[in-house]
């Protein structure tokens, strides 16, 4: 593995980023907890002092918390509303608890509230007609002073503004760093595969060019005119190699173009058998060369289908060519059937198979399964990418079943309109 140190650095960076975010969030949580406790301590202090200083009750105060925002202070004595308002306002100022609260005094003997009012910090509000919404719902068998802070969460968060802002900025900065990192890795990945691609192209073109060079040297000899058989033979070689090169260039251009422009489909009714026959005829020289055994199975319903014949033909050429390239003694089954109103065309071989870990990358441009010597089997890593694009253009799916040394099956699913 050439990039081991880089990978380790990237993995460590990712881990550090994750840890920083984790610690920052757990700190934030701690600070929130601390502020909640602080809030509670302030309210309890206010209630205790209220009871001892203003109501004149001694002894331990009993305080219930029916919910997070409300408190019930058990009372044995009653107090006038004006005094209570002034007292609570003073105590809140003393404790610097600057948030609105609702107060009510409940008399259990009369089963009603003796008074209710609202305190809004900064405002000298006399809004005693306001009915604290929570107080209504709590009839008890004991008398109590009800105090509730509807804006408690807002108050706590307002005290944490800077913390939250700095956490958000930190997470944003780290997220951007991650995006840059991922981008950098992608670039490296693409550059690596492009390099392999160029190597493969050079290699692919080198052999025909060398053959043509020799042939043209022979054709250049003066005495060649006296040997018509030889002349014909070498002219034939030049011709077939030129055709081969031309075909290769066209295929590469077509595949590269499919990257720039969306594939435009021309859907027609296709005779599936004819389509498969055309493909095998095109690949006949390679089939013979590899001494491949090809079987074709087309179910009755799949004999006539809809799709873009030209593109599907090219996709099949790529799949079958791969089966021929990546099998030692190729036995290939081409089958077509209709399942759930979708045409399923599959190409199955008995070849070298594809290790499971490489399957997710197969359809990426320039991707070739690393097999030691990349020039062993020629290719540009564009075929499957093109096949996927053809299938996508048909709004279909492509699946792969493969096991190492046992063979591979590619299944194209093309929805039928
Ligand atoms: P290539 O030009 O390299 O064949 P493809 O995009 O057609 O590019 O295929 C990508 C890679 O997938 C190939 O390099 C090969 O390793 C693997 N592959 C594709 N088809 C098969 C198959 N039928 N059997 C084994 N491996 C395959």
XYZ file of C-alpha atoms and ligand atoms in Angstrom:
444
model
C 0.000 0.000 0.000
C 1.742 3.115 -1.262
C -0.259 5.734 0.599
C -0.183 4.160 4.014
C 1.279 7.140 5.924
C -1.188 9.511 4.281
C -4.085 7.227 5.094
C -2.969 7.007 8.698
C -2.689 10.809 8.916
C -6.149 11.215 7.416
C -7.633 8.585 9.727
C -6.039 10.273 12.764
C -7.255 13.701 11.594
C -10.781 12.317 11.210
C -10.574 10.795 14.671
C -9.286 14.031 16.216
C -12.088 15.996 14.556
C -14.652 13.518 15.874
C -13.126 13.725 19.369
C -13.058 17.541 19.355
C -16.727 17.626 18.366
C -17.554 15.017 20.998
C -15.733 16.903 23.788
C -17.152 20.238 22.747
C -20.691 18.843 22.771
C -20.202 17.103 26.115
C -18.813 20.362 27.548
C -21.803 22.206 26.231
C -24.065 19.662 27.876
C -22.208 20.090 31.170
C -22.559 23.858 30.988
C -26.286 23.522 30.259
C -26.634 21.209 33.284
C -24.693 23.669 35.407
C -26.899 26.574 34.329
C -30.034 24.530 35.036
C -28.766 23.755 38.525
C -27.880 27.399 39.090
C -31.366 28.399 38.066
C -32.870 25.914 40.478
C -30.635 27.059 43.335
C -31.677 30.680 42.745
C -35.389 29.852 42.773
C -35.090 27.708 45.903
C -33.147 30.508 47.632
C -35.812 33.019 46.636
C -38.596 30.762 47.957
C -36.764 30.029 51.214
C -36.062 33.690 51.874
C -39.593 34.587 50.921
C -40.908 32.182 53.501
C -38.594 33.118 56.339
C -38.363 36.884 55.748
C -41.796 37.794 54.487
C -44.196 35.112 55.631
C -42.440 34.629 58.915
C -42.549 30.831 58.852
C -39.520 29.138 60.371
C -38.262 25.632 59.708
C -37.429 23.756 56.518
C -39.375 24.781 53.461
C -41.134 22.071 51.514
C -40.990 22.673 47.777
C -42.561 20.512 45.079
C -41.692 20.671 41.378
C -44.672 19.557 39.308
C -42.651 20.235 36.161
C -39.330 21.759 35.103
C -40.594 25.324 35.072
C -42.837 25.421 38.173
C -42.399 25.250 41.937
C -44.936 24.804 44.757
C -43.891 26.207 48.126
C -45.985 24.682 50.948
C -47.540 27.474 53.058
C -49.216 27.516 56.448
C -49.619 31.273 56.662
C -51.008 33.573 54.002
C -49.629 36.853 52.764
C -51.089 39.814 50.956
C -50.674 39.986 47.181
C -48.961 43.419 47.152
C -46.427 42.348 49.740
C -45.815 39.078 47.918
C -45.280 40.897 44.609
C -42.798 43.345 46.107
C -40.984 40.610 48.027
C -40.559 38.290 45.065
C -39.466 41.152 42.819
C -36.845 42.183 45.366
C -35.599 38.644 45.879
C -35.377 38.051 42.136
C -33.354 41.244 41.731
C -31.080 40.141 44.555
C -30.513 36.751 42.917
C -30.238 38.395 39.488
C -32.903 36.160 38.042
C -34.037 38.318 35.158
C -36.857 36.366 33.627
C -40.626 36.618 33.719
C -42.529 34.590 36.302
C -46.092 33.830 37.234
C -47.110 33.672 40.863
C -50.264 32.437 42.583
C -51.271 31.661 46.150
C -53.528 28.626 46.608
C -55.717 28.176 49.639
C -56.542 24.491 50.099
C -59.407 25.137 52.580
C -61.204 27.372 50.090
C -59.912 25.328 47.149
C -59.134 28.490 45.174
C -56.401 30.933 44.415
C -56.259 33.945 46.696
C -54.292 35.933 44.136
C -52.435 35.545 40.895
C -49.993 37.895 39.217
C -47.163 38.039 36.784
C -43.771 39.653 37.223
C -41.922 40.861 34.170
C -38.384 42.065 34.912
C -37.840 45.738 34.114
C -41.591 46.379 33.925
C -43.565 47.435 36.916
C -46.474 45.378 35.777
C -49.727 45.315 37.679
C -51.229 42.652 35.588
C -52.816 40.703 38.422
C -55.762 39.680 36.311
C -53.505 37.482 34.224
C -54.165 33.876 35.061
C -51.013 31.836 35.161
C -51.894 28.936 32.920
C -50.206 26.266 35.017
C -51.720 27.344 38.313
C -55.191 26.406 37.117
C -54.323 22.769 36.845
C -52.971 22.139 40.334
C -55.620 21.812 43.062
C -53.944 20.232 46.135
C -54.865 19.256 49.657
C -52.267 21.721 51.008
C -51.905 25.479 50.533
C -49.005 26.671 48.478
C -47.351 29.516 46.655
C -47.093 28.674 43.005
C -44.253 30.186 41.014
C -43.539 29.360 37.412
C -40.973 30.516 34.837
C -42.402 30.016 31.347
C -39.226 31.340 29.697
C -36.816 29.207 31.708
C -35.198 27.490 28.688
C -34.857 30.779 26.831
C -33.251 32.332 29.905
C -30.765 29.469 30.289
C -29.882 29.514 26.594
C -29.444 33.277 26.611
C -26.769 32.798 29.255
C -25.062 30.226 26.980
C -25.124 32.286 23.807
C -21.357 32.538 23.501
C -20.870 28.856 24.195
C -23.407 27.851 21.603
C -21.996 30.277 19.047
C -18.435 29.109 19.548
C -19.530 25.432 19.373
C -21.451 26.098 16.171
C -18.470 27.919 14.634
C -16.102 25.144 15.652
C -18.344 22.453 14.184
C -18.754 24.508 11.002
C -14.997 24.939 10.651
C -14.407 21.234 11.242
C -17.143 20.275 8.798
C -15.507 22.484 6.169
C -12.182 20.869 6.896
C -13.794 17.466 6.410
C -15.281 18.557 3.078
C -11.834 19.724 1.969
C -10.310 16.449 3.096
C -12.878 14.367 1.240
C -12.393 16.530 -1.834
C -8.660 16.101 -1.639
C -9.028 12.328 -1.368
C -11.389 12.231 -4.341
C -8.948 14.235 -6.416
C -6.126 11.882 -5.533
C -8.316 8.924 -6.370
C -9.262 10.372 -9.760
C -5.669 11.321 -10.549
C -4.506 7.800 -9.721
C -7.067 6.189 -11.969
C -6.465 8.681 -14.728
C -2.792 7.779 -14.625
C -3.657 4.090 -14.975
C -6.034 5.000 -17.769
C -3.318 6.828 -19.706
C -0.933 3.911 -19.156
C -3.540 1.544 -20.478
C -4.301 3.680 -23.503
C -0.628 3.936 -24.359
C -0.260 0.213 -23.989
C -3.382 -0.496 -26.021
C -2.148 1.651 -28.897
C 1.465 0.616 -28.781
C 1.045 -2.889 -30.189
C -1.048 -1.942 -33.265
C 1.282 0.972 -33.956
C 4.339 -1.285 -33.790
C 2.674 -3.790 -36.132
C 1.737 -1.014 -38.548
C 5.235 0.385 -38.452
C 6.719 -2.955 -39.480
C 4.038 -3.440 -42.143
C 4.601 0.026 -43.567
C 8.359 -0.573 -43.677
C 7.715 -3.713 -45.700
C 5.327 -1.822 -47.965
C 7.941 0.856 -48.449
C 10.453 -1.526 -49.959
C 10.944 -1.037 -53.678
C 10.669 -4.696 -54.599
C 7.295 -5.111 -52.944
C 5.537 -4.319 -56.236
C 6.992 -7.539 -57.585
C 5.427 -9.548 -54.736
C 1.687 -8.896 -55.001
C 0.788 -11.551 -52.384
C 3.072 -10.013 -49.786
C 1.860 -6.544 -50.660
C -1.734 -7.622 -50.190
C -0.942 -9.329 -46.915
C 0.792 -6.286 -45.386
C -1.748 -3.832 -46.744
C -4.378 -6.052 -45.088
C -2.496 -5.897 -41.785
C -2.326 -2.100 -41.919
C -6.013 -1.994 -42.746
C -7.134 -4.285 -39.931
C -4.943 -2.524 -37.362
C -6.262 0.875 -38.461
C -9.810 -0.418 -38.116
C -9.014 -1.781 -34.690
C -7.539 1.541 -33.573
C -10.426 3.472 -35.018
C -12.920 1.296 -33.165
C -11.045 1.731 -29.910
C -10.883 5.505 -30.314
C -14.571 5.631 -31.093
C -15.496 3.558 -28.094
C -13.408 5.673 -25.774
C -14.858 8.866 -27.217
C -18.368 7.517 -26.853
C -17.803 6.558 -23.245
C -16.124 9.861 -22.408
C -18.937 11.759 -24.117
C -21.537 9.937 -22.074
C -19.888 11.616 -19.110
C -20.322 15.124 -20.468
C -23.750 14.817 -21.957
C -26.696 12.873 -20.703
C -27.388 9.810 -22.751
C -30.352 10.579 -24.970
C -32.474 7.523 -25.415
C -34.344 6.504 -28.499
C -36.813 3.986 -27.216
C -38.125 1.514 -29.722
C -39.508 -1.999 -29.712
C -36.545 -4.357 -29.711
C -36.279 -7.945 -30.838
C -34.171 -9.215 -27.954
C -32.889 -12.291 -29.767
C -31.746 -10.201 -32.703
C -30.055 -7.745 -30.332
C -28.122 -10.521 -28.593
C -27.188 -12.081 -31.940
C -25.821 -8.780 -33.188
C -23.695 -8.468 -30.074
C -22.263 -11.969 -30.351
C -21.572 -11.466 -34.053
C -19.625 -8.310 -33.262
C -17.626 -10.145 -30.643
C -17.139 -13.263 -32.791
C -13.370 -12.812 -33.313
C -12.827 -12.488 -29.557
C -15.212 -15.387 -28.822
C -13.274 -17.615 -31.215
C -9.938 -16.417 -29.907
C -10.963 -17.257 -26.329
C -12.695 -20.487 -27.432
C -15.675 -19.369 -25.437
C -18.913 -21.278 -25.075
C -21.870 -18.940 -25.273
C -25.406 -19.965 -24.300
C -28.400 -17.767 -24.828
C -31.681 -18.079 -22.995
C -34.487 -15.690 -23.744
C -37.870 -16.258 -22.154
C -40.994 -15.968 -24.302
C -42.203 -12.704 -22.673
C -38.782 -11.124 -23.114
C -38.591 -11.697 -26.847
C -39.972 -8.263 -27.573
C -39.075 -5.425 -25.245
C -38.719 -1.655 -25.280
C -35.519 0.316 -24.830
C -32.761 2.052 -26.726
C -31.380 -0.705 -28.956
C -28.071 0.969 -29.812
C -27.151 1.774 -26.219
C -28.325 -1.563 -24.842
C -26.252 -3.269 -27.523
C -23.144 -1.354 -26.448
C -23.823 -2.140 -22.801
C -24.119 -5.845 -23.622
C -20.922 -5.699 -25.695
C -19.105 -4.325 -22.661
C -20.492 -6.933 -20.276
C -19.803 -9.885 -22.578
C -16.377 -8.561 -23.491
C -15.569 -8.400 -19.782
C -16.754 -11.978 -19.299
C -14.472 -13.016 -22.145
C -11.553 -11.031 -20.760
C -11.870 -12.102 -17.165
C -12.501 -15.850 -17.621
C -9.847 -18.472 -18.310
C -12.080 -20.815 -20.294
C -15.123 -18.684 -20.784
C -18.555 -20.234 -20.506
C -21.030 -17.428 -20.752
C -24.787 -17.485 -20.273
C -26.746 -14.560 -21.664
C -30.343 -14.571 -20.483
C -33.336 -12.304 -20.702
C -36.634 -12.474 -18.861
C -39.381 -10.220 -17.574
C -39.744 -9.894 -13.803
C -42.212 -7.411 -12.286
C -42.631 -5.591 -15.580
C -38.899 -5.150 -15.879
C -36.626 -6.632 -18.479
C -33.784 -8.468 -16.778
C -30.814 -9.095 -19.031
C -28.041 -10.976 -17.373
C -24.544 -11.940 -18.436
C -23.106 -14.728 -16.307
C -19.627 -16.176 -16.578
C -17.385 -18.727 -14.907
C -14.463 -16.321 -14.633
C -12.094 -15.070 -11.985
C -14.846 -13.254 -10.075
C -14.558 -10.007 -8.201
C -13.586 -9.803 -4.523
C -16.521 -8.463 -2.521
C -14.631 -5.410 -1.249
C -14.137 -4.039 -4.765
C -17.756 -4.359 -5.860
C -18.904 -0.925 -4.575
C -16.282 0.833 -6.759
C -16.858 -1.171 -9.949
C -19.027 1.391 -11.698
C -16.760 4.345 -11.047
C -14.980 5.875 -13.979
C -11.470 4.493 -14.623
C -11.871 1.948 -11.845
C -10.132 -1.382 -12.401
C -9.900 -4.112 -9.800
C -6.274 -4.114 -8.678
C -4.859 -7.401 -9.868
C -1.138 -6.863 -9.592
C -0.259 -6.334 -13.211
C -2.772 -3.926 -14.682
C -1.621 -4.618 -18.208
C -2.246 -8.305 -17.894
C -5.792 -7.892 -19.119
C -6.274 -4.761 -21.180
C -8.953 -2.237 -20.395
C -9.670 1.367 -19.562
C -11.938 1.025 -16.571
C -14.691 2.767 -18.518
C -16.881 -0.141 -19.616
C -18.935 -0.715 -16.481
C -19.232 3.013 -15.895
C -20.786 3.305 -19.336
C -23.078 0.306 -18.762
C -24.333 1.909 -15.545
C -25.027 5.167 -17.365
C -27.038 3.347 -20.026
C -29.033 1.546 -17.337
C -29.539 4.805 -15.384
C -30.754 6.552 -18.522
C -33.402 3.830 -18.775
C -34.231 4.481 -15.093
C -33.173 0.926 -14.416
C -30.828 -0.811 -12.021
C -27.730 -2.930 -12.343
C -26.804 -5.684 -9.909
C -23.702 -7.827 -9.529
C -23.375 -11.314 -8.085
C -19.835 -12.497 -7.927
C -17.670 -14.907 -6.043
C -13.954 -15.179 -6.437
C -12.834 -17.936 -8.801
C -16.437 -18.998 -9.393
C -17.687 -16.318 -11.744
C -19.641 -13.141 -12.066
C -23.140 -12.223 -13.103
C -24.219 -8.732 -14.100
C -27.976 -8.191 -14.230
C -29.434 -5.131 -15.937
C -33.017 -4.314 -14.982
C -34.794 -2.163 -17.534
C -38.336 -1.032 -16.682
C -40.853 -1.734 -19.433
C -43.271 1.110 -20.152
P -12.021 -2.657 -17.906
O -11.791 -1.876 -19.119
O -10.894 -2.651 -16.978
O -12.513 -4.042 -18.201
P -14.625 -2.145 -16.786
O -15.231 -0.869 -16.305
O -15.326 -2.840 -17.882
O -13.140 -1.823 -17.149
O -14.502 -3.119 -15.559
C -13.940 -2.639 -14.344
C -13.244 -3.739 -13.630
O -14.195 -4.682 -13.149
C -12.300 -4.543 -14.487
O -11.028 -3.958 -14.483
C -12.312 -5.906 -13.815
O -11.342 -5.946 -12.809
C -13.674 -6.002 -13.179
N -14.614 -6.830 -13.962
C -15.550 -6.399 -14.809
N -16.255 -7.434 -15.336
C -15.746 -8.556 -14.792
C -16.040 -9.974 -14.911
N -17.014 -10.405 -15.703
N -15.309 -10.814 -14.158
C -14.341 -10.376 -13.346
N -14.013 -9.068 -13.184
C -14.701 -8.162 -13.898
